[in-house]
CSV table of C-alpha atoms in Angstrom, one decimal:
chain,number,residue,atom,x,y,z
V,27,MET,CA,49.5,172.8,100.7
V,28,LYS,CA,46.3,170.8,101.3
V,29,ARG,CA,43.4,172.2,99.4
V,30,THR,CA,39.8,171.0,100.0
V,31,PRO,CA,38.6,169.4,96.7
V,32,ILE,CA,35.6,170.9,95.0
V,33,ILE,CA,33.1,168.9,92.8
V,34,ALA,CA,30.8,171.2,91.0
V,35,GLY,CA,27.9,170.3,88.7
V,36,ASN,CA,26.9,172.7,85.9
V,37,TRP,CA,23.3,171.7,84.9
V,38,LYS,CA,23.3,174.1,82.0
V,39,MET,CA,19.9,174.5,80.3
V,40,ASN,CA,18.4,171.4,81.8
V,41,ASN,CA,15.8,170.2,84.4
V,42,THR,CA,12.3,171.4,85.2
V,43,LEU,CA,11.5,172.3,88.8
V,44,ALA,CA,10.4,168.8,89.5
V,45,GLU,CA,13.5,167.3,88.0
V,46,SER,CA,15.8,169.7,89.9
V,47,ALA,CA,14.1,168.8,93.2
V,48,ALA,CA,14.4,165.1,92.5
V,49,LEU,CA,18.1,165.4,91.7
V,50,ILE,CA,18.9,167.5,94.8
V,51,GLU,CA,17.1,165.0,97.0
V,52,ALA,CA,19.1,162.2,95.5
V,53,LEU,CA,22.4,164.1,95.9
V,54,LYS,CA,21.7,164.6,99.6
V,55,ASN,CA,22.2,160.9,100.0
V,56,ALA,CA,25.3,160.7,97.8
V,57,GLY,CA,27.9,160.5,100.5
V,58,ASN,CA,31.1,162.5,100.6
V,59,LYS,CA,34.0,160.4,101.6
V,60,ASN,CA,36.6,163.0,100.5
V,61,ASN,CA,34.9,165.8,102.4
V,62,ALA,CA,34.8,167.8,99.2
V,63,GLU,CA,32.8,171.0,98.7
V,64,ILE,CA,29.9,170.0,96.5
V,65,ILE,CA,28.3,172.8,94.4
V,66,VAL,CA,25.4,172.6,92.0
V,67,ALA,CA,24.6,175.2,89.4
V,68,PRO,CA,20.9,174.9,88.2
V,69,SER,CA,19.1,177.1,85.7
V,70,PHE,CA,17.8,180.4,87.1
V,71,THR,CA,14.3,179.0,87.1
V,72,SER,CA,15.3,176.3,89.6
V,73,LEU,CA,17.8,178.4,91.6
V,74,ALA,CA,15.5,179.4,94.5
V,75,LYS,CA,13.9,175.9,94.7
V,76,VAL,CA,17.3,174.1,94.7
V,77,ALA,CA,18.7,176.5,97.3
V,78,GLU,CA,15.7,175.9,99.5
V,79,LEU,CA,16.0,172.1,99.3
V,80,ALA,CA,19.8,172.3,99.8
V,81,LYS,CA,19.4,174.1,103.2
V,82,GLY,CA,20.8,172.0,106.0
V,83,SER,CA,22.8,169.8,103.7
V,84,SER,CA,26.4,170.1,102.5
V,85,LEU,CA,25.3,171.1,99.0
V,86,GLN,CA,26.2,174.7,97.9
V,87,VAL,CA,24.4,176.5,95.1
V,88,SER,CA,25.8,178.5,92.3
V,89,ALA,CA,24.3,180.7,89.6
V,90,GLN,CA,25.5,179.9,86.0
V,91,ASP,CA,26.2,183.5,85.3
V,92,VAL,CA,25.3,187.0,86.5
V,93,HIS,CA,25.0,190.4,84.9
V,94,TRP,CA,27.4,193.2,85.8
V,95,GLU,CA,24.7,195.6,86.9
V,96,ASP,CA,22.6,195.2,90.1
V,97,LYS,CA,19.3,196.1,88.3
V,98,GLY,CA,18.0,197.9,85.2
V,99,ALA,CA,16.7,197.5,81.7
V,100,PHE,CA,18.5,194.3,80.7
V,101,THR,CA,15.8,192.0,79.5
V,102,SER,CA,16.5,188.3,80.3
V,103,ALA,CA,19.5,189.0,82.4
V,104,VAL,CA,19.9,188.1,86.1
V,105,SER,CA,21.8,190.4,88.5
V,106,PRO,CA,24.1,189.3,91.3
V,107,VAL,CA,21.5,190.7,93.7
V,108,GLN,CA,18.8,188.5,92.3
V,109,ALA,CA,21.0,185.4,92.2
V,110,LYS,CA,22.0,185.9,95.8
V,111,ASP,CA,18.4,186.6,96.8
V,112,ALA,CA,17.4,183.3,95.3
V,113,GLY,CA,20.0,181.5,97.4
V,114,ALA,CA,23.2,181.4,95.3
V,115,THR,CA,26.5,181.6,97.2
V,116,HIS,CA,28.6,181.2,94.0
V,117,THR,CA,28.5,182.1,90.4
V,118,ILE,CA,30.2,180.6,87.3
V,119,LEU,CA,31.7,183.3,85.1
V,120,GLY,CA,33.3,183.0,81.7
V,121,HIS,CA,32.1,179.5,80.8
V,122,SER,CA,33.1,178.8,77.2
V,123,GLU,CA,29.5,178.7,76.1
V,124,ARG,CA,29.0,182.2,77.6
V,125,ARG,CA,32.1,183.3,75.7
V,126,SER,CA,31.4,181.6,72.4
V,127,VAL,CA,27.6,181.6,72.2
V,128,PHE,CA,26.7,184.8,74.0
V,129,GLY,CA,29.7,186.9,73.3
V,130,ASP,CA,31.1,187.4,76.8
V,131,THR,CA,34.5,189.1,76.3
V,132,ASP,CA,37.3,189.5,78.8
V,133,GLU,CA,36.1,193.1,79.3
V,134,ILE,CA,32.5,192.0,80.0
V,135,LEU,CA,33.8,189.3,82.4
V,136,ASN,CA,35.9,191.8,84.2
V,137,LYS,CA,32.8,193.8,84.9
V,138,LYS,CA,30.9,190.7,86.0
V,139,VAL,CA,33.8,189.8,88.4
V,140,ALA,CA,33.4,193.2,90.0
V,141,ALA,CA,29.7,192.7,90.3
V,142,ALA,CA,30.1,189.3,91.9
V,143,LEU,CA,32.7,190.5,94.3
V,144,ARG,CA,30.5,193.5,95.3
V,145,HIS,CA,27.9,191.0,96.5
V,146,ASN,CA,30.2,188.4,98.0
V,147,LEU,CA,29.5,185.7,95.5
V,148,THR,CA,32.3,183.2,95.2
V,149,ILE,CA,33.5,183.2,91.6
V,150,ILE,CA,34.2,180.0,89.6
V,151,PHE,CA,36.1,181.7,86.7
V,152,CYS,CA,36.4,179.5,83.6
V,153,VAL,CA,39.3,179.6,81.2
V,154,GLY,CA,40.2,177.3,78.2
V,155,GLU,CA,41.4,177.0,74.7
V,156,THR,CA,39.9,175.9,71.4
V,157,LEU,CA,41.2,172.9,69.4
V,158,GLU,CA,42.8,175.3,66.9
V,159,GLN,CA,44.5,177.2,69.7
V,160,ARG,CA,45.8,174.0,71.2
V,161,GLU,CA,47.1,172.7,67.9
V,162,ALA,CA,48.9,176.0,67.4
V,163,ASN,CA,50.6,175.6,70.8
V,164,GLU,CA,48.8,178.7,72.1
V,165,THR,CA,47.1,177.1,75.1
V,166,ILE,CA,49.1,178.7,77.9
V,167,ALA,CA,49.1,182.1,76.1
V,168,VAL,CA,45.3,182.1,75.6
V,169,ILE,CA,44.6,181.1,79.2
V,170,ASN,CA,47.1,183.6,80.7
V,171,SER,CA,45.4,186.3,78.6
V,172,GLN,CA,41.9,185.2,79.9
V,173,ILE,CA,43.1,185.3,83.5
V,174,GLU,CA,45.0,188.6,83.2
V,175,ASN,CA,42.3,190.5,81.4
V,176,GLY,CA,39.3,188.9,83.2
V,177,LEU,CA,40.8,189.6,86.7
V,178,LYS,CA,42.5,192.9,85.8
V,179,GLY,CA,42.4,195.5,88.6
V,180,PHE,CA,41.7,193.2,91.5
V,181,THR,CA,44.0,192.4,94.4
V,182,ALA,CA,44.8,189.0,95.9
V,183,GLU,CA,42.8,190.1,98.9
V,184,GLN,CA,39.8,190.9,96.8
V,185,LEU,CA,40.0,187.6,95.0
V,186,LYS,CA,40.4,185.5,98.1
V,187,GLY,CA,38.3,182.4,97.7
V,188,LEU,CA,38.4,182.6,93.8
V,189,ILE,CA,38.0,179.3,92.1
V,190,ILE,CA,39.5,178.8,88.6
V,191,ALA,CA,38.0,176.1,86.2
V,192,TYR,CA,40.2,175.0,83.3
V,193,GLU,CA,37.8,173.8,80.6
V,194,PRO,CA,39.5,172.9,77.2
V,195,VAL,CA,36.8,174.0,74.8
V,196,TRP,CA,37.5,171.0,72.6
V,197,ALA,CA,36.6,168.7,75.4
V,198,ILE,CA,33.3,170.1,76.5
V,199,GLY,CA,30.4,167.9,75.5
V,200,THR,CA,32.5,166.1,72.9
V,201,GLY,CA,33.4,163.0,74.8
V,202,LYS,CA,37.1,164.0,74.4
V,203,THR,CA,39.0,164.6,77.6
V,204,ALA,CA,42.4,166.2,78.2
V,205,THR,CA,44.7,163.4,79.5
V,206,PRO,CA,45.5,163.7,83.2
V,207,ASP,CA,49.0,164.8,82.2
V,208,GLN,CA,47.6,167.5,79.9
V,209,ALA,CA,45.3,168.7,82.7
V,210,GLN,CA,48.2,168.8,85.2
V,211,GLU,CA,50.4,170.7,82.8
V,212,VAL,CA,47.8,173.5,82.3
V,213,HIS,CA,46.8,173.6,86.0
V,214,ALA,CA,50.5,174.0,87.0
V,215,ALA,CA,50.8,176.8,84.4
V,216,ILE,CA,47.7,178.5,85.8
V,217,ARG,CA,49.1,178.3,89.3
V,218,ALA,CA,52.4,179.8,88.1
V,219,THR,CA,50.5,182.7,86.5
V,220,LEU,CA,48.6,183.4,89.7
V,221,ALA,CA,51.9,183.5,91.6
V,222,LYS,CA,53.3,185.9,89.1
V,223,LEU,CA,50.2,188.2,89.0
V,224,TYR,CA,49.6,188.1,92.8
V,225,ASN,CA,51.8,186.0,95.1
V,226,GLU,CA,52.8,182.4,95.8
V,227,ASP,CA,50.5,182.1,98.9
V,228,PHE,CA,47.5,183.1,96.8
V,229,ALA,CA,48.5,180.7,94.0
V,230,GLN,CA,48.9,177.8,96.4
V,231,ALA,CA,45.5,178.5,98.1
V,232,THR,CA,43.5,178.9,94.9
V,233,ARG,CA,41.7,175.8,93.8
V,234,ILE,CA,41.8,174.9,90.1
V,235,LEU,CA,39.1,172.6,88.8
V,236,TYR,CA,39.2,170.6,85.6
V,237,GLY,CA,36.1,170.6,83.4
V,238,GLY,CA,35.7,168.9,80.0
V,239,SER,CA,33.9,165.5,79.8
V,240,VAL,CA,34.6,164.5,83.4
V,241,LYS,CA,33.0,161.1,84.0
V,242,ASP,CA,32.7,158.5,86.7
V,243,THR,CA,35.1,156.5,84.7
V,244,ASN,CA,38.0,159.0,84.4
V,245,VAL,CA,37.6,161.2,87.5
V,246,ASP,CA,40.0,159.1,89.7
V,247,GLU,CA,43.0,159.5,87.4
V,248,ILE,CA,42.3,163.2,86.8
V,249,MET,CA,41.9,163.9,90.6
V,250,ALA,CA,45.2,162.1,91.3
V,251,LYS,CA,47.2,165.0,89.8
V,252,PRO,CA,48.7,167.4,92.3
V,253,ASP,CA,47.4,170.6,90.8
V,254,VAL,CA,43.9,169.3,90.0
V,255,ASP,CA,41.7,170.4,93.0
V,256,GLY,CA,38.4,169.3,91.7
V,257,ALA,CA,36.0,169.0,88.7
V,258,LEU,CA,33.4,171.0,87.0
V,259,VAL,CA,31.1,168.4,85.6
V,260,GLY,CA,28.5,168.8,82.9
V,261,GLY,CA,26.4,165.9,81.5
V,262,GLN,CA,27.0,163.5,84.4
V,263,ALA,CA,26.1,166.1,87.0
V,264,LEU,CA,22.5,165.5,85.8
V,265,ILE,CA,22.6,161.8,86.7
V,266,ALA,CA,22.6,161.3,90.5
V,267,GLU,CA,24.4,158.0,90.6
V,268,LYS,CA,27.1,159.2,88.2
V,269,PHE,CA,27.6,162.5,90.0
V,270,ALA,CA,27.7,160.6,93.3
V,271,ARG,CA,30.5,158.4,92.0
V,272,ILE,CA,32.4,161.6,90.9
V,273,ILE,CA,31.9,163.2,94.3
V,274,ASN,CA,33.3,160.0,95.9
V,275,PHE,CA,36.3,159.7,93.6
V,276,ASN,CA,39.2,157.5,94.7
């Protein structure tokens, strides 16, 4: 099955309004020879500005997270209603930094998935193992658990359009990267899990991104793997020429 590739840039806690605007303007001229879907995920302070500047271009805009409630006494949180109102069409959920630094559990993420679906935000659902889990040969078991518990209670129809991002925790911001063969092995296992939980058509239609020190120098070999449908890029998503090269992978 031919799946449209996705190149997503997670800006994390970076960029002022001016820096965000400059980066978006540069990315509008990045080219897109692979006809990929291009998504940027700015900080909440830049979300509305980035969405406004992205209008009329092929760039799509994602929130980096959303709360599970639509409104209320949740100081510092941002609801799916607010994210959508600011111009987001997507949201990242379950990024390893949200899991490890902010304590997002599978149960919390399951509520966030419900909230995002309620407001028609396309979900980029992140999964991944730590170095200790990989060395203990627990990678597939850990990821299966994250998928089963995080997406529990939802049907294939409800999750239509879901994007999965495999991010080995040990490769995020460390300069280490899973080899293309390691990425392919896990992506194939994720697709098999989706087929088991839902159905084969759903599994074949779901796009699975690789994230974890994706660079302009390694994107070509990663994207060559049959079950790798795109990349979730961190550091190099902040550098227009590097991200442009990743968008225009060979």
